[in-house]
Amino acid sequence: MRTITIKPAAITHNLNQVKKFAPETKVLAMVKANAYGHGVAAVLPALQQANGVGVATLIEALEARQLGWDKTIALIEGAFTVDEWRQAIEHDISCVIHHAPQLTWALEHTPPVHCATRVVWLKYNTGMNRLGFNADGVIVAAQRLHEAGYQLILTTHFANADDQTHPLNAMQIQRFNDMLSTLQETVSADVQGSLCNSAGIVNFPTHHHDWVRPGIMLYGSTPVIDQSAYELDLQAAMEFSAQIIALQTVNAGEGIGYGSRWLAQQDTRTALVSVGYGDGYPRVIADKTYVTVIDTINHQSYPCTVIGRVAMDMIVIDVSNVPEGTALNSKVILWGNAPRVDEVATHAGTISYELLCRLSLRPQRLQG
Amino acid sequence: MRTITIKPAAITHNLNQVKKFAPETKVLAMVKANAYGHGVAAVLPALQQANGVGVATLIEALEARQLGWDKTIALIEGAFTVDEWRQAIEHDISCVIHHAPQLTWALEHTPPVHCATRVVWLKYNTGMNRLGFNADGVIVAAQRLHEAGYQLILTTHFANADDQTHPLNAMQIQRFNDMLSTLQETVSADVQGSLCNSAGIVNFPTHHHDWVRPGIMLYGSTPVIDQSAYELDLQAAMEFSAQIIALQTVNAGEGIGYGSRWLAQQDTRTALVSVGYGDGYPRVIADKTYVTVIDTINHQSYPCTVIGRVAMDMIVIDVSNVPEGTALNSKVILWGNAPRVDEVATHAGTISYELLCRLSLRPQRLQG
């Protein structure tokens, strides 16, 4: 059985770690993309100490509301259409405003006084060049929104916050801080600021402003290139596992799987594991990628290398180091405490975020 | 709106293409992994002319039964436990038997006479070294299963059928054909054979035997390395699309997105598209990867390059070649007729199968 086990206690622990980095700051916990693949229904109860949640689509926002989240919900790309803007008002969703059409909708359709949509996350493009107004545009937008009765949170997004040494960071921070001061002086002293994602929370502790926006940290992966999840004391919020469904000995000289990619140098005891890219395990991985086998008989853990090509429904692992008595149906951990998803992602040439998000429907989902 | 549109007519067309390659042969249509990500409920009605469907897990088998599929369902890794074997009998599922424990379950728990589980797909390891008995083992298993009243289909799986010139193919074919003759002579003249997946159907037309097992062909991707889906007259069964949610001009010298990976050589008109790896679009792609923009105003199609890093919720594309009037909300085709998913997969360093399977829950699903 392929199984994804979500650990709410780990998420709560990780939120507390965020609060250690940013004790004075409100927390917008990112639960977009189905809570980075963890399942928003499983994750929200673990985030009760957050001040709000961030989502990428109106559907995700409505889902969080429907699940009973009654605090801030921020739609981080804003409404895509004027109809979505109207629905945001109806359901008390706060929106990012990042380009002219959204500004128009906000000015033409003002929410009631106590509606949460009165809070606007105004996006300033400080160097990511994806979403946001430029400097002139953001000042005009802030002025007009303020006059229309909106409360403003100036926000931007780092392009390279994972790498503390990247020169763009200082430039983005400078632009953001300058603009925030400008708006506070020229528009309203009440304009708030939100600059930091997970990487910014760790790397730029003096620039947290009013709201931080942790994402990947909450799920137990490291957001920075120079510190591991262990070093940041983040706990894995997901365990992805499967089981051994057959054992075999492959003779020296024989290949395994598609493309006969792996060739046995000696007679090798192998195990077939019921998981593949059809479940979300990445198809292209480095030769040293390992899984952890939990022997059903002695309950010991054994790191075992994945050999041959990952297929849609199965992988083969080398169980040479596992005692001969290893039983059929032993649990196999693809990622969790060991290996961490960060390690698997490195072996797959990507980042943990992608592995977590691209899980398929097939694995059964549990909470543990 | 991220949208996955499934085209049942394309699947039926592709099934007919299979039948052109293998006109005399029964067809086991592979619908494992949620029909290669297409959704088994959407796909089954398009496969009415198939003789059976193949799945990887008992849950998938039961889902197909529940959806009203009343013909053969083959569980291609067989039962994982004796309890699953019993459930297979209860729901008339035919199973692969590929190792000793499954043989024991079959001999100790024989299905009633008219139960479809009486048909066993006996797996012979001809060189894939993943599932299956070796030569001695398969003869013993066949004899014992035949004596217990089972009807046998000898089956094996190619490791390299996509590459017609790979030397292992001839060896696997030879071993399979020899064993099938042996079993027909020594066990029962009624033993049937099933050798070919999609690639085998195309590349080895003289070795189709009784059942072929098309998978990826049905969904419109090429199964072979030397012929495209166009050349094989296969139609794309899935269109994956999103929409433009913002337009921007990036100045020469500015970077875009995470890692500032793409640098504007000149002032460049860009568009933000509401899709990312959180939907299943691959994060790591070659620089030349393109999408097709359908202009909402003039309905023309424009190929546009993806620039900068694919993020969780959005990508940026270069719309320099699209008329200035391109409207917000234009449809953007990630894969479908152009580009085909095969092309995107090549740019992502993988195969179409993986892209199709690793789609997330977030895109809305339609039929078209």
XYZ file of C-alpha atoms in Angstrom:
736
model
C 0.000 0.000 0.000
C 1.338 3.399 -0.975
C 0.733 5.721 1.937
C 1.150 9.439 2.617
C 1.053 10.089 6.355
C 0.669 13.707 7.436
C 1.936 14.708 10.864
C 0.012 17.709 12.224
C 2.221 17.817 15.330
C 5.262 18.381 13.106
C 3.507 21.272 11.373
C 2.641 22.877 14.696
C 6.248 22.405 15.808
C 7.506 24.027 12.608
C 5.106 26.955 13.068
C 6.614 27.417 16.505
C 10.053 27.464 14.914
C 8.835 30.254 12.635
C 7.675 32.142 15.702
C 11.127 31.737 17.277
C 12.635 33.416 14.225
C 9.913 36.067 14.077
C 8.459 36.422 17.587
C 6.913 39.862 17.087
C 5.408 39.292 13.687
C 2.053 38.096 12.411
C 2.218 34.859 10.465
C 0.497 34.205 7.136
C 0.933 30.436 6.742
C 1.055 29.404 3.093
C -1.381 26.586 2.321
C -1.533 27.048 -1.443
C -1.276 24.062 -3.776
C -3.249 21.912 -1.346
C -0.873 22.878 1.471
C 2.186 22.002 -0.588
C 0.636 18.616 -1.326
C -0.064 17.803 2.326
C -3.817 18.342 2.085
C -5.312 21.554 3.377
C -7.895 19.772 5.522
C -5.141 17.918 7.381
C -2.977 21.000 7.777
C -5.344 23.789 8.894
C -6.000 22.369 12.381
C -2.236 22.354 12.999
C -2.003 26.057 12.117
C -4.360 27.451 14.757
C -1.604 29.733 16.087
C -1.104 31.382 12.700
C -2.799 34.723 12.021
C -3.847 33.875 8.519
C -3.324 31.537 5.580
C -2.208 32.258 2.021
C -3.602 30.593 -1.089
C -3.061 30.915 -4.830
C -6.554 30.546 -6.235
C -10.058 31.564 -5.262
C -11.051 27.894 -5.166
C -8.354 27.279 -2.568
C -9.563 30.297 -0.596
C -13.144 29.080 -0.582
C -11.991 25.615 0.463
C -10.158 27.036 3.483
C -13.244 29.058 4.435
C -15.456 26.014 4.017
C -13.133 24.044 6.290
C -13.858 26.574 9.003
C -10.818 28.855 8.827
C -12.293 32.105 10.141
C -9.179 34.280 10.256
C -7.349 36.024 7.413
C -7.241 34.291 4.045
C -4.986 36.057 1.546
C -5.239 35.358 -2.171
C -1.617 35.890 -3.155
C -2.106 36.432 -6.893
C -5.341 38.278 -6.248
C -8.568 37.909 -8.189
C -8.205 36.833 -11.825
C -11.488 38.462 -12.888
C -13.923 41.034 -11.570
C -16.284 38.184 -10.740
C -13.602 36.620 -8.558
C -13.133 39.989 -6.874
C -16.846 40.053 -6.040
C -16.663 36.506 -4.658
C -13.646 37.491 -2.562
C -15.736 40.253 -0.978
C -18.598 37.855 -0.354
C -16.323 35.421 1.516
C -14.100 37.922 3.344
C -10.970 37.069 1.385
C -8.087 39.555 1.378
C -6.470 39.955 -2.016
C -3.138 40.873 -3.461
C -3.425 43.654 -5.996
C -0.535 43.449 -8.411
C -1.652 45.046 -11.676
C -3.930 47.732 -13.075
C -7.076 45.686 -13.797
C -7.211 44.477 -10.182
C -6.853 48.068 -9.019
C -9.779 49.055 -11.205
C -11.958 46.279 -9.816
C -11.096 47.311 -6.256
C -11.915 50.961 -6.917
C -15.145 50.176 -8.719
C -16.378 47.562 -6.266
C -15.580 48.594 -2.701
C -16.214 46.025 0.047
C -18.426 46.855 3.058
C -16.654 48.512 5.982
C -16.043 45.409 8.096
C -15.241 43.065 5.213
C -11.759 41.520 5.297
C -11.369 42.376 1.621
C -10.852 45.953 2.836
C -7.327 44.780 3.649
C -5.288 44.814 0.444
C -1.874 43.261 -0.035
C -0.357 45.729 -2.489
C 2.364 44.087 -4.521
C 5.516 46.010 -5.321
C 7.905 44.571 -7.911
C 11.322 44.952 -6.301
C 13.218 42.693 -8.690
C 11.394 39.372 -9.123
C 9.753 40.839 -12.255
C 6.780 38.580 -12.028
C 3.958 40.240 -10.116
C 3.652 43.815 -8.958
C 3.616 47.489 -9.722
C 6.796 49.441 -10.298
C 7.717 52.296 -7.945
C 5.588 54.965 -9.600
C 2.647 52.632 -9.991
C 2.655 51.432 -6.425
C 2.543 54.961 -5.023
C -0.429 55.885 -7.189
C -2.213 52.638 -6.382
C -1.600 53.075 -2.639
C -2.950 56.601 -2.705
C -6.098 55.649 -4.580
C -6.761 52.528 -2.492
C -6.248 54.468 0.730
C -8.662 57.134 -0.428
C -11.217 54.437 -1.234
C -11.022 53.190 2.342
C -8.675 50.224 2.022
C -6.065 49.275 4.617
C -2.760 48.481 2.966
C -0.051 45.893 3.464
C 2.857 46.568 1.136
C 4.290 43.273 -0.038
C 6.934 41.940 -2.379
C 8.630 38.617 -3.046
C 12.298 37.679 -2.958
C 13.873 36.098 -6.041
C 16.939 34.684 -4.283
C 16.323 34.713 -0.534
C 17.535 31.103 -0.225
C 21.059 32.370 -0.933
C 21.924 34.986 1.681
C 24.921 36.158 -0.354
C 22.995 36.945 -3.552
C 23.380 40.672 -4.351
C 19.736 41.059 -5.434
C 18.562 40.529 -1.836
C 20.058 43.755 -0.533
C 18.592 45.638 -3.471
C 15.105 44.174 -2.949
C 15.224 44.884 0.798
C 16.365 48.460 0.190
C 13.676 49.130 -2.393
C 11.012 47.615 -0.166
C 12.026 49.474 2.997
C 12.305 52.770 1.132
C 8.893 52.359 -0.430
C 7.286 51.341 2.853
C 8.677 54.509 4.473
C 7.472 56.598 1.557
C 3.948 55.203 1.746
C 3.836 55.596 5.525
C 4.877 59.222 5.131
C 2.823 60.183 2.093
C -0.226 57.896 2.187
C -0.881 56.653 5.699
C 1.137 55.862 8.793
C -0.914 52.674 9.036
C 0.525 51.032 5.929
C 1.974 47.683 7.020
C 4.722 45.625 5.411
C 5.269 41.994 4.488
C 8.550 41.037 2.917
C 9.702 37.617 4.052
C 8.914 34.104 2.843
C 10.509 31.155 4.687
C 13.972 31.920 3.373
C 13.646 35.579 4.314
C 12.468 34.638 7.803
C 15.688 32.688 8.340
C 18.119 34.893 6.433
C 16.859 38.432 7.068
C 15.701 38.601 10.700
C 15.881 42.397 10.837
C 13.399 42.820 7.972
C 10.359 40.866 9.120
C 8.041 43.914 9.301
C 4.382 43.203 10.189
C 3.678 39.880 8.501
C 5.914 36.959 7.563
C 4.739 34.388 5.029
C 6.256 30.982 5.802
C 5.591 28.140 3.377
C 8.066 25.299 2.968
C 9.399 25.655 6.542
C 5.994 24.666 7.905
C 6.264 21.367 6.103
C 9.730 20.569 7.443
C 12.023 21.344 4.521
C 14.817 23.827 4.605
C 14.227 27.099 2.746
C 17.906 28.028 2.525
C 20.899 26.585 0.740
C 23.353 26.635 3.635
C 21.367 25.057 6.481
C 19.554 21.728 6.542
C 16.128 21.043 8.015
C 17.916 19.303 10.890
C 20.009 22.371 11.601
C 16.878 24.536 11.595
C 15.108 21.992 13.835
C 12.284 21.489 11.361
C 10.340 18.237 11.496
C 9.173 16.318 8.425
C 5.412 16.789 8.129
C 4.963 14.023 5.574
C 6.025 10.401 5.420
C 5.665 8.781 1.998
C 5.906 5.005 2.148
C 5.154 1.815 0.275
C 5.919 -1.855 0.792
C 8.022 -4.688 -0.546
C 5.860 -6.877 -2.774
C 8.470 -9.376 -4.019
C 12.031 -10.496 -3.384
C 14.454 -11.775 -5.991
C 18.105 -12.471 -6.621
C 19.493 -10.977 -9.800
C 22.509 -12.755 -11.232
C 25.778 -10.991 -11.951
C 25.726 -9.507 -15.443
C 21.938 -9.098 -15.641
C 20.262 -5.701 -16.050
C 17.187 -4.485 -14.209
C 14.150 -2.646 -15.475
C 13.607 -0.262 -18.363
C 16.651 0.506 -20.443
C 18.483 -2.176 -18.417
C 19.903 0.861 -16.707
C 21.361 -0.955 -13.714
C 23.678 -3.912 -14.232
C 24.381 -6.383 -11.417
C 28.116 -6.518 -10.694
C 27.534 -9.599 -8.537
C 24.576 -11.765 -7.591
C 22.367 -9.245 -5.807
C 19.341 -9.635 -3.564
C 16.702 -7.180 -4.714
C 13.223 -6.222 -3.603
C 10.342 -4.889 -5.610
C 8.547 -1.942 -3.993
C 4.995 -0.973 -4.890
C 5.526 2.666 -5.756
C 6.533 4.603 -8.838
C 6.173 7.861 -10.663
C 2.463 7.082 -11.011
C 2.329 7.866 -7.291
C 4.596 10.888 -7.426
C 8.013 9.397 -6.758
C 10.335 11.126 -9.240
C 11.287 9.089 -12.302
C 14.765 10.527 -12.784
C 16.968 10.165 -9.716
C 20.665 9.837 -9.012
C 22.118 6.357 -8.576
C 22.780 6.875 -4.877
C 19.154 7.670 -3.997
C 18.080 5.523 -1.081
C 14.953 4.505 0.782
C 14.606 3.103 4.302
C 13.340 -0.456 4.735
C 11.733 -1.226 8.088
C 12.105 -4.967 8.533
C 8.722 -6.387 9.593
C 10.410 -9.042 11.708
C 13.152 -7.259 13.637
C 11.844 -3.650 13.170
C 15.326 -2.457 12.293
C 15.828 0.257 9.665
C 18.036 -0.329 6.639
C 18.988 2.250 4.023
C 18.653 0.609 0.605
C 19.629 2.048 -2.755
C 17.107 2.384 -5.574
C 18.449 0.475 -8.587
C 17.302 0.641 -12.172
C 14.782 2.997 -13.670
C 11.827 4.159 -11.562
C 8.709 2.827 -13.333
C 5.091 3.952 -13.143
C 4.063 1.430 -10.522
C 7.229 0.025 -8.986
C 10.849 0.466 -8.099
C 13.558 -2.080 -7.368
C 15.888 -1.669 -4.402
C 19.098 -3.417 -3.398
C 18.474 -5.294 -0.139
C 21.939 -6.842 0.161
C 22.399 -5.214 3.562
C 19.069 -6.435 4.952
C 19.047 -9.824 6.751
C 17.888 -12.715 4.543
C 14.738 -13.073 6.609
C 13.335 -9.732 5.465
C 9.682 -10.370 5.022
C 7.473 -9.575 2.166
C 5.375 -6.484 2.957
C 8.137 -4.687 4.863
C 7.462 -0.967 4.970
C 9.644 1.164 2.722
C 10.027 4.877 3.462
C 10.550 6.944 0.312
C 10.858 10.142 2.308
C 10.105 11.230 5.865
C 12.650 11.281 8.663
C 15.215 9.372 6.567
C 15.681 10.198 3.854
C 14.331 13.713 4.216
C 12.446 14.930 1.174
C 15.193 17.535 0.729
C 17.707 14.745 0.071
C 15.463 12.994 -2.439
C 14.837 16.300 -4.194
C 18.559 16.917 -4.532
C 18.958 13.464 -6.052
C 16.087 14.271 -8.425
C 17.637 17.573 -9.515
C 14.871 19.667 -8.003
C 13.571 21.059 -4.700
C 11.386 19.449 -2.079
C 8.486 21.767 -2.911
C 8.036 20.081 -6.282
C 8.110 16.521 -4.940
C 5.536 17.392 -2.283
C 3.182 19.117 -4.727
C 3.350 16.556 -7.515
C 2.008 13.569 -5.592
C -0.825 11.787 -7.332
C -4.198 10.648 -6.072
C -3.133 7.015 -5.796
C -1.434 6.828 -2.391
C -3.818 6.480 0.514
C -3.669 9.381 2.950
C -3.442 9.034 6.700
C -2.696 11.227 9.678
C -0.136 10.159 12.234
C -8.201 28.574 -14.446
C -5.952 25.542 -14.744
C -7.814 22.965 -16.786
C -7.222 19.373 -17.822
C -9.521 18.479 -20.695
C -9.819 14.790 -21.539
C -10.840 13.818 -25.071
C -12.586 10.446 -25.120
C -12.847 10.553 -28.919
C -9.056 10.707 -29.139
C -8.748 7.648 -26.905
C -11.188 5.710 -29.042
C -9.254 6.776 -32.145
C -5.996 5.626 -30.560
C -7.542 2.289 -29.618
C -8.494 1.880 -33.270
C -4.875 2.597 -34.191
C -3.844 -0.219 -31.854
C -6.286 -2.492 -33.640
C -4.772 -1.552 -36.984
C -1.389 -2.707 -35.695
C -2.863 -5.804 -34.051
C -6.107 -6.653 -35.873
C -6.305 -10.274 -34.750
C -5.409 -9.779 -31.125
C -7.358 -9.155 -27.967
C -6.611 -5.825 -26.328
C -5.931 -5.296 -22.630
C -6.055 -1.501 -22.324
C -3.866 -0.235 -19.511
C -5.752 2.128 -17.185
C -3.411 1.885 -14.201
C -2.302 5.012 -12.338
C -5.730 6.590 -12.847
C -5.522 5.905 -16.580
C -2.068 7.466 -16.848
C -3.409 10.532 -15.066
C -6.393 10.975 -17.402
C -8.965 9.755 -14.867
C -10.299 6.229 -15.170
C -13.944 7.365 -15.074
C -13.389 9.585 -18.120
C -11.437 6.943 -20.003
C -13.401 3.703 -19.586
C -16.358 4.743 -21.766
C -13.914 5.422 -24.611
C -12.490 1.889 -24.348
C -15.652 -0.090 -24.984
C -13.999 -1.885 -27.907
C -11.172 -3.192 -25.718
C -11.394 -6.747 -24.377
C -10.136 -5.867 -20.941
C -8.329 -3.310 -18.824
C -5.122 -3.580 -16.821
C -4.528 -2.003 -13.411
C -1.707 -1.972 -10.877
C -3.530 -2.179 -7.565
C -6.592 -3.902 -6.190
C -8.093 -0.499 -5.390
C -7.799 0.449 -9.056
C -9.396 -2.870 -10.038
C -12.331 -2.350 -7.716
C -12.764 1.203 -8.999
C -13.026 -0.045 -12.588
C -15.588 -2.664 -11.524
C -17.550 -0.072 -9.607
C -17.598 2.156 -12.681
C -19.379 -0.648 -14.501
C -16.538 -2.288 -16.438
C -17.875 -5.854 -16.763
C -15.183 -7.396 -18.952
C -11.699 -8.589 -18.035
C -9.812 -6.648 -15.371
C -6.211 -7.796 -14.975
C -4.193 -6.923 -11.886
C -0.747 -6.690 -13.433
C 1.342 -7.048 -10.282
C -1.156 -9.534 -8.872
C -2.434 -9.670 -5.313
C -0.085 -8.297 -2.663
C -1.587 -10.447 0.131
C -3.766 -13.520 0.446
C -6.593 -11.229 1.502
C -6.252 -9.318 -1.752
C -6.328 -12.634 -3.617
C -9.641 -13.458 -1.933
C -11.037 -10.044 -2.860
C -9.909 -10.556 -6.446
C -11.965 -13.768 -6.555
C -14.951 -11.980 -5.070
C -14.876 -9.291 -7.782
C -13.895 -11.451 -10.771
C -10.448 -9.898 -11.156
C -7.797 -11.796 -13.140
C -4.368 -11.659 -11.565
C -0.774 -11.847 -12.602
C 1.118 -14.457 -10.641
C 4.781 -13.558 -10.576
C 6.301 -15.116 -7.463
C 5.963 -18.098 -5.139
C 3.657 -16.626 -2.461
C 1.056 -15.707 -5.093
C 1.264 -19.239 -6.489
C 0.624 -20.625 -3.015
C -2.422 -18.393 -2.516
C -3.814 -19.489 -5.883
C -3.344 -23.155 -5.129
C -4.783 -22.906 -1.631
C -7.764 -20.710 -2.574
C -9.200 -21.780 -5.894
C -11.907 -19.579 -7.455
C -15.294 -21.006 -8.452
C -15.492 -22.468 -11.950
C -16.952 -19.455 -13.748
C -14.950 -16.820 -11.864
C -12.682 -14.659 -14.008
C -9.908 -15.180 -11.457
C -9.610 -18.658 -12.995
C -7.685 -16.904 -15.762
C -4.123 -16.362 -14.553
C -1.525 -14.151 -16.224
C 1.616 -16.136 -15.459
C 4.646 -13.885 -15.474
C 7.882 -15.123 -16.961
C 11.039 -13.100 -16.351
C 12.689 -12.934 -19.764
C 15.204 -10.199 -18.936
C 13.463 -7.288 -17.224
C 14.485 -8.810 -13.864
C 11.679 -7.176 -12.017
C 8.656 -9.453 -11.842
C 8.371 -13.090 -12.805
C 9.507 -16.668 -12.458
C 12.625 -17.933 -14.152
C 12.365 -20.700 -16.743
C 12.299 -23.620 -14.317
C 9.900 -21.854 -11.991
C 7.430 -20.908 -14.683
C 7.128 -24.483 -15.957
C 6.424 -25.810 -12.471
C 3.948 -22.996 -11.752
C 2.144 -23.551 -15.055
C 1.826 -27.256 -14.424
C 0.454 -26.806 -10.941
C -1.956 -24.021 -11.901
C -3.227 -26.019 -14.855
C -3.821 -29.017 -12.631
C -5.738 -26.789 -10.220
C -8.076 -25.755 -13.029
C -6.653 -22.393 -14.048
C -6.502 -21.135 -17.630
C -3.123 -19.634 -18.372
C -1.872 -16.616 -20.266
C 1.918 -16.583 -20.344
C 3.126 -13.021 -20.098
C 6.350 -11.063 -19.857
C 7.428 -7.444 -20.157
C 9.974 -5.837 -22.450
C 12.805 -3.793 -20.943
C 13.746 -1.937 -24.126
C 10.942 -2.309 -26.650
C 10.976 1.423 -27.396
C 14.321 0.899 -29.147
C 13.826 -1.669 -31.881
C 17.575 -2.143 -32.270
C 18.277 -3.063 -28.633
C 19.757 -6.589 -28.525
C 17.760 -7.595 -25.442
C 14.514 -7.512 -27.447
C 15.426 -10.483 -29.631
C 16.512 -12.409 -26.551
C 13.281 -11.664 -24.683
C 11.158 -12.575 -27.712
C 13.064 -15.817 -28.222
C 12.782 -16.841 -24.581
C 9.090 -15.986 -24.515
C 8.210 -17.808 -27.727
C 10.204 -20.868 -26.703
C 8.522 -21.003 -23.316
C 5.058 -20.522 -24.782
C 5.685 -23.473 -27.135
C 7.006 -25.558 -24.268
C 3.957 -24.875 -22.122
C 1.573 -25.510 -24.990
C 3.291 -28.856 -25.591
C 3.824 -29.993 -22.028
C 1.037 -28.331 -20.012
C -1.899 -27.470 -22.248
C -2.463 -26.504 -25.861
C -4.752 -23.790 -24.517
C -2.020 -21.714 -22.903
C -2.235 -18.242 -24.419
C 0.457 -15.606 -24.764
C 0.781 -11.861 -24.126
C 4.079 -10.202 -24.899
C 3.588 -6.712 -26.265
C 3.095 -3.352 -24.593
C 2.590 -0.270 -26.804
C 6.183 -0.284 -28.016
C 6.030 -4.000 -28.786
C 2.758 -3.516 -30.683
C 4.498 -1.030 -32.992
C 7.936 -2.601 -33.189
C 7.252 -6.346 -33.155
C 4.119 -6.964 -35.242
C 4.876 -10.659 -35.724
C 4.888 -11.357 -31.988
C 1.515 -10.086 -30.826
C 0.217 -13.525 -29.734
C -3.239 -13.583 -28.068
C -3.336 -10.343 -26.081
C -1.604 -7.011 -26.559
C -1.377 -4.540 -23.687
C -1.350 -0.968 -24.990
C -0.859 1.836 -22.505
C 0.741 5.107 -23.530
C -0.450 4.770 -27.164
C -4.043 5.014 -26.023
C -3.325 8.424 -24.564
C -1.706 9.761 -27.709
C 2.012 9.633 -26.933
C 4.536 7.721 -28.942
C 5.857 4.535 -27.352
C 8.957 4.320 -29.553
C 12.065 6.419 -29.946
C 12.114 6.633 -33.739
C 8.525 7.630 -34.578
C 6.494 10.543 -33.255
C 2.872 10.471 -32.208
C 2.081 12.339 -35.441
C 3.793 9.669 -37.523
C 1.830 6.959 -35.708
C -1.407 8.969 -36.148
C -2.062 9.102 -32.415
C -4.222 11.908 -31.073
C -3.530 13.762 -27.830
C -6.096 12.597 -25.267
C -5.341 15.402 -22.817
C -5.130 19.145 -23.122
C -3.545 20.901 -20.146
C -4.182 24.629 -20.165
C -4.159 27.736 -18.024
C -4.602 31.439 -18.674
C -2.705 34.697 -18.779
C -3.349 36.587 -15.549
C -1.077 39.600 -16.058
C 1.028 41.334 -18.724
C 4.241 43.175 -18.139
C 7.271 44.593 -19.894
C 10.599 43.604 -18.401
C 13.440 46.009 -19.056
C 16.693 44.941 -20.659
C 19.128 43.704 -18.019
C 16.462 42.623 -15.510
C 16.101 39.029 -14.377
C 12.848 37.127 -13.961
C 11.688 34.855 -11.180
C 13.537 32.612 -8.766
C 17.280 32.570 -9.100
C 16.887 35.401 -11.636
C 17.467 32.559 -14.072
C 16.359 34.412 -17.187
C 17.854 37.771 -18.046
C 16.158 40.131 -20.505
C 18.532 40.918 -23.384
C 16.159 43.660 -24.502
C 12.913 45.160 -23.231
C 10.587 42.172 -23.396
C 6.823 41.836 -23.216
C 6.001 39.015 -20.833
C 2.863 37.366 -19.567
C 2.190 35.655 -16.292
C 0.373 32.325 -16.601
C -1.575 30.795 -13.735
C 0.070 27.375 -13.640
C 3.131 25.874 -12.008
C 4.619 22.717 -10.580
C 1.882 22.825 -7.942
C -0.411 21.802 -10.796
C 1.964 19.263 -12.312
C 3.835 21.312 -14.881
C 7.480 20.216 -14.521
C 9.736 22.603 -12.617
C 12.926 21.855 -14.528
C 12.604 22.427 -18.264
C 14.904 23.388 -21.108
C 15.068 27.043 -22.134
C 13.356 26.402 -25.446
C 10.212 24.897 -23.910
C 7.161 26.598 -25.337
C 3.421 26.888 -24.761
C 0.691 27.971 -27.163
C -1.209 31.168 -26.475
C -4.670 31.412 -28.008
C -5.360 35.120 -28.346
C -8.826 35.820 -26.962
C -9.374 38.581 -29.482
C -8.189 37.214 -32.812
C -8.238 33.490 -31.856
C -4.832 32.988 -33.458
C -2.280 30.605 -31.916
C 1.163 31.803 -30.902
C 4.013 29.633 -29.659
C 5.596 31.403 -26.685
C 8.722 30.404 -24.784
C 8.655 29.798 -21.043
C 11.204 32.119 -19.416
C 12.621 31.988 -15.919
C 12.078 29.319 -13.341
C 8.750 27.486 -13.204
C 7.258 28.325 -9.782
C 4.615 26.544 -7.743
C 1.717 28.638 -8.956
C 2.877 30.509 -12.045
C 5.149 30.681 -15.035
C 6.251 33.624 -17.127
C 6.231 33.461 -20.921
C 7.691 35.701 -23.605
C 4.829 37.206 -25.611
C 6.970 39.339 -27.919
C 5.491 37.579 -30.952
C 1.874 38.093 -29.867
C 0.101 41.261 -31.017
C 0.100 44.027 -28.400
C -3.650 43.680 -27.976
C -3.384 40.218 -26.445
C -6.005 40.180 -23.804
C -5.726 39.184 -20.246
C -7.235 35.735 -19.727
C -6.016 34.357 -23.041
C -5.888 30.582 -22.942
C -2.421 29.040 -22.698
C -1.906 25.422 -23.763
C 0.853 23.707 -21.775
C 0.425 20.498 -23.739
C -2.168 19.072 -26.095
C -1.982 19.303 -29.872
C 0.894 21.793 -29.722
C 3.114 21.250 -27.957
C 2.526 17.535 -27.629
C 3.251 16.189 -24.174
C 6.097 14.185 -25.739
C 7.882 17.430 -26.610
C 7.425 18.897 -23.142
C 8.674 15.645 -21.620
C 11.814 15.767 -23.733
C 12.426 19.322 -22.569
C 11.897 18.152 -18.981
C 14.370 15.274 -19.317
C 11.722 12.610 -18.896
C 8.924 10.799 -20.737
C 5.321 11.793 -21.302
C 4.092 9.040 -18.996
C 5.564 10.822 -15.986
C 4.101 14.239 -16.834
C 0.646 12.730 -17.330
C 0.739 10.762 -14.065
C 2.136 13.486 -11.844
C -0.645 16.024 -12.280
C -2.025 17.353 -9.028
C -5.571 17.759 -7.816
C -5.632 21.504 -8.442
C -6.515 21.797 -12.148
C -10.210 21.485 -12.868
C -11.076 18.500 -15.028
C -13.342 18.631 -18.060
C -14.224 16.428 -20.994
C -14.097 17.786 -24.492
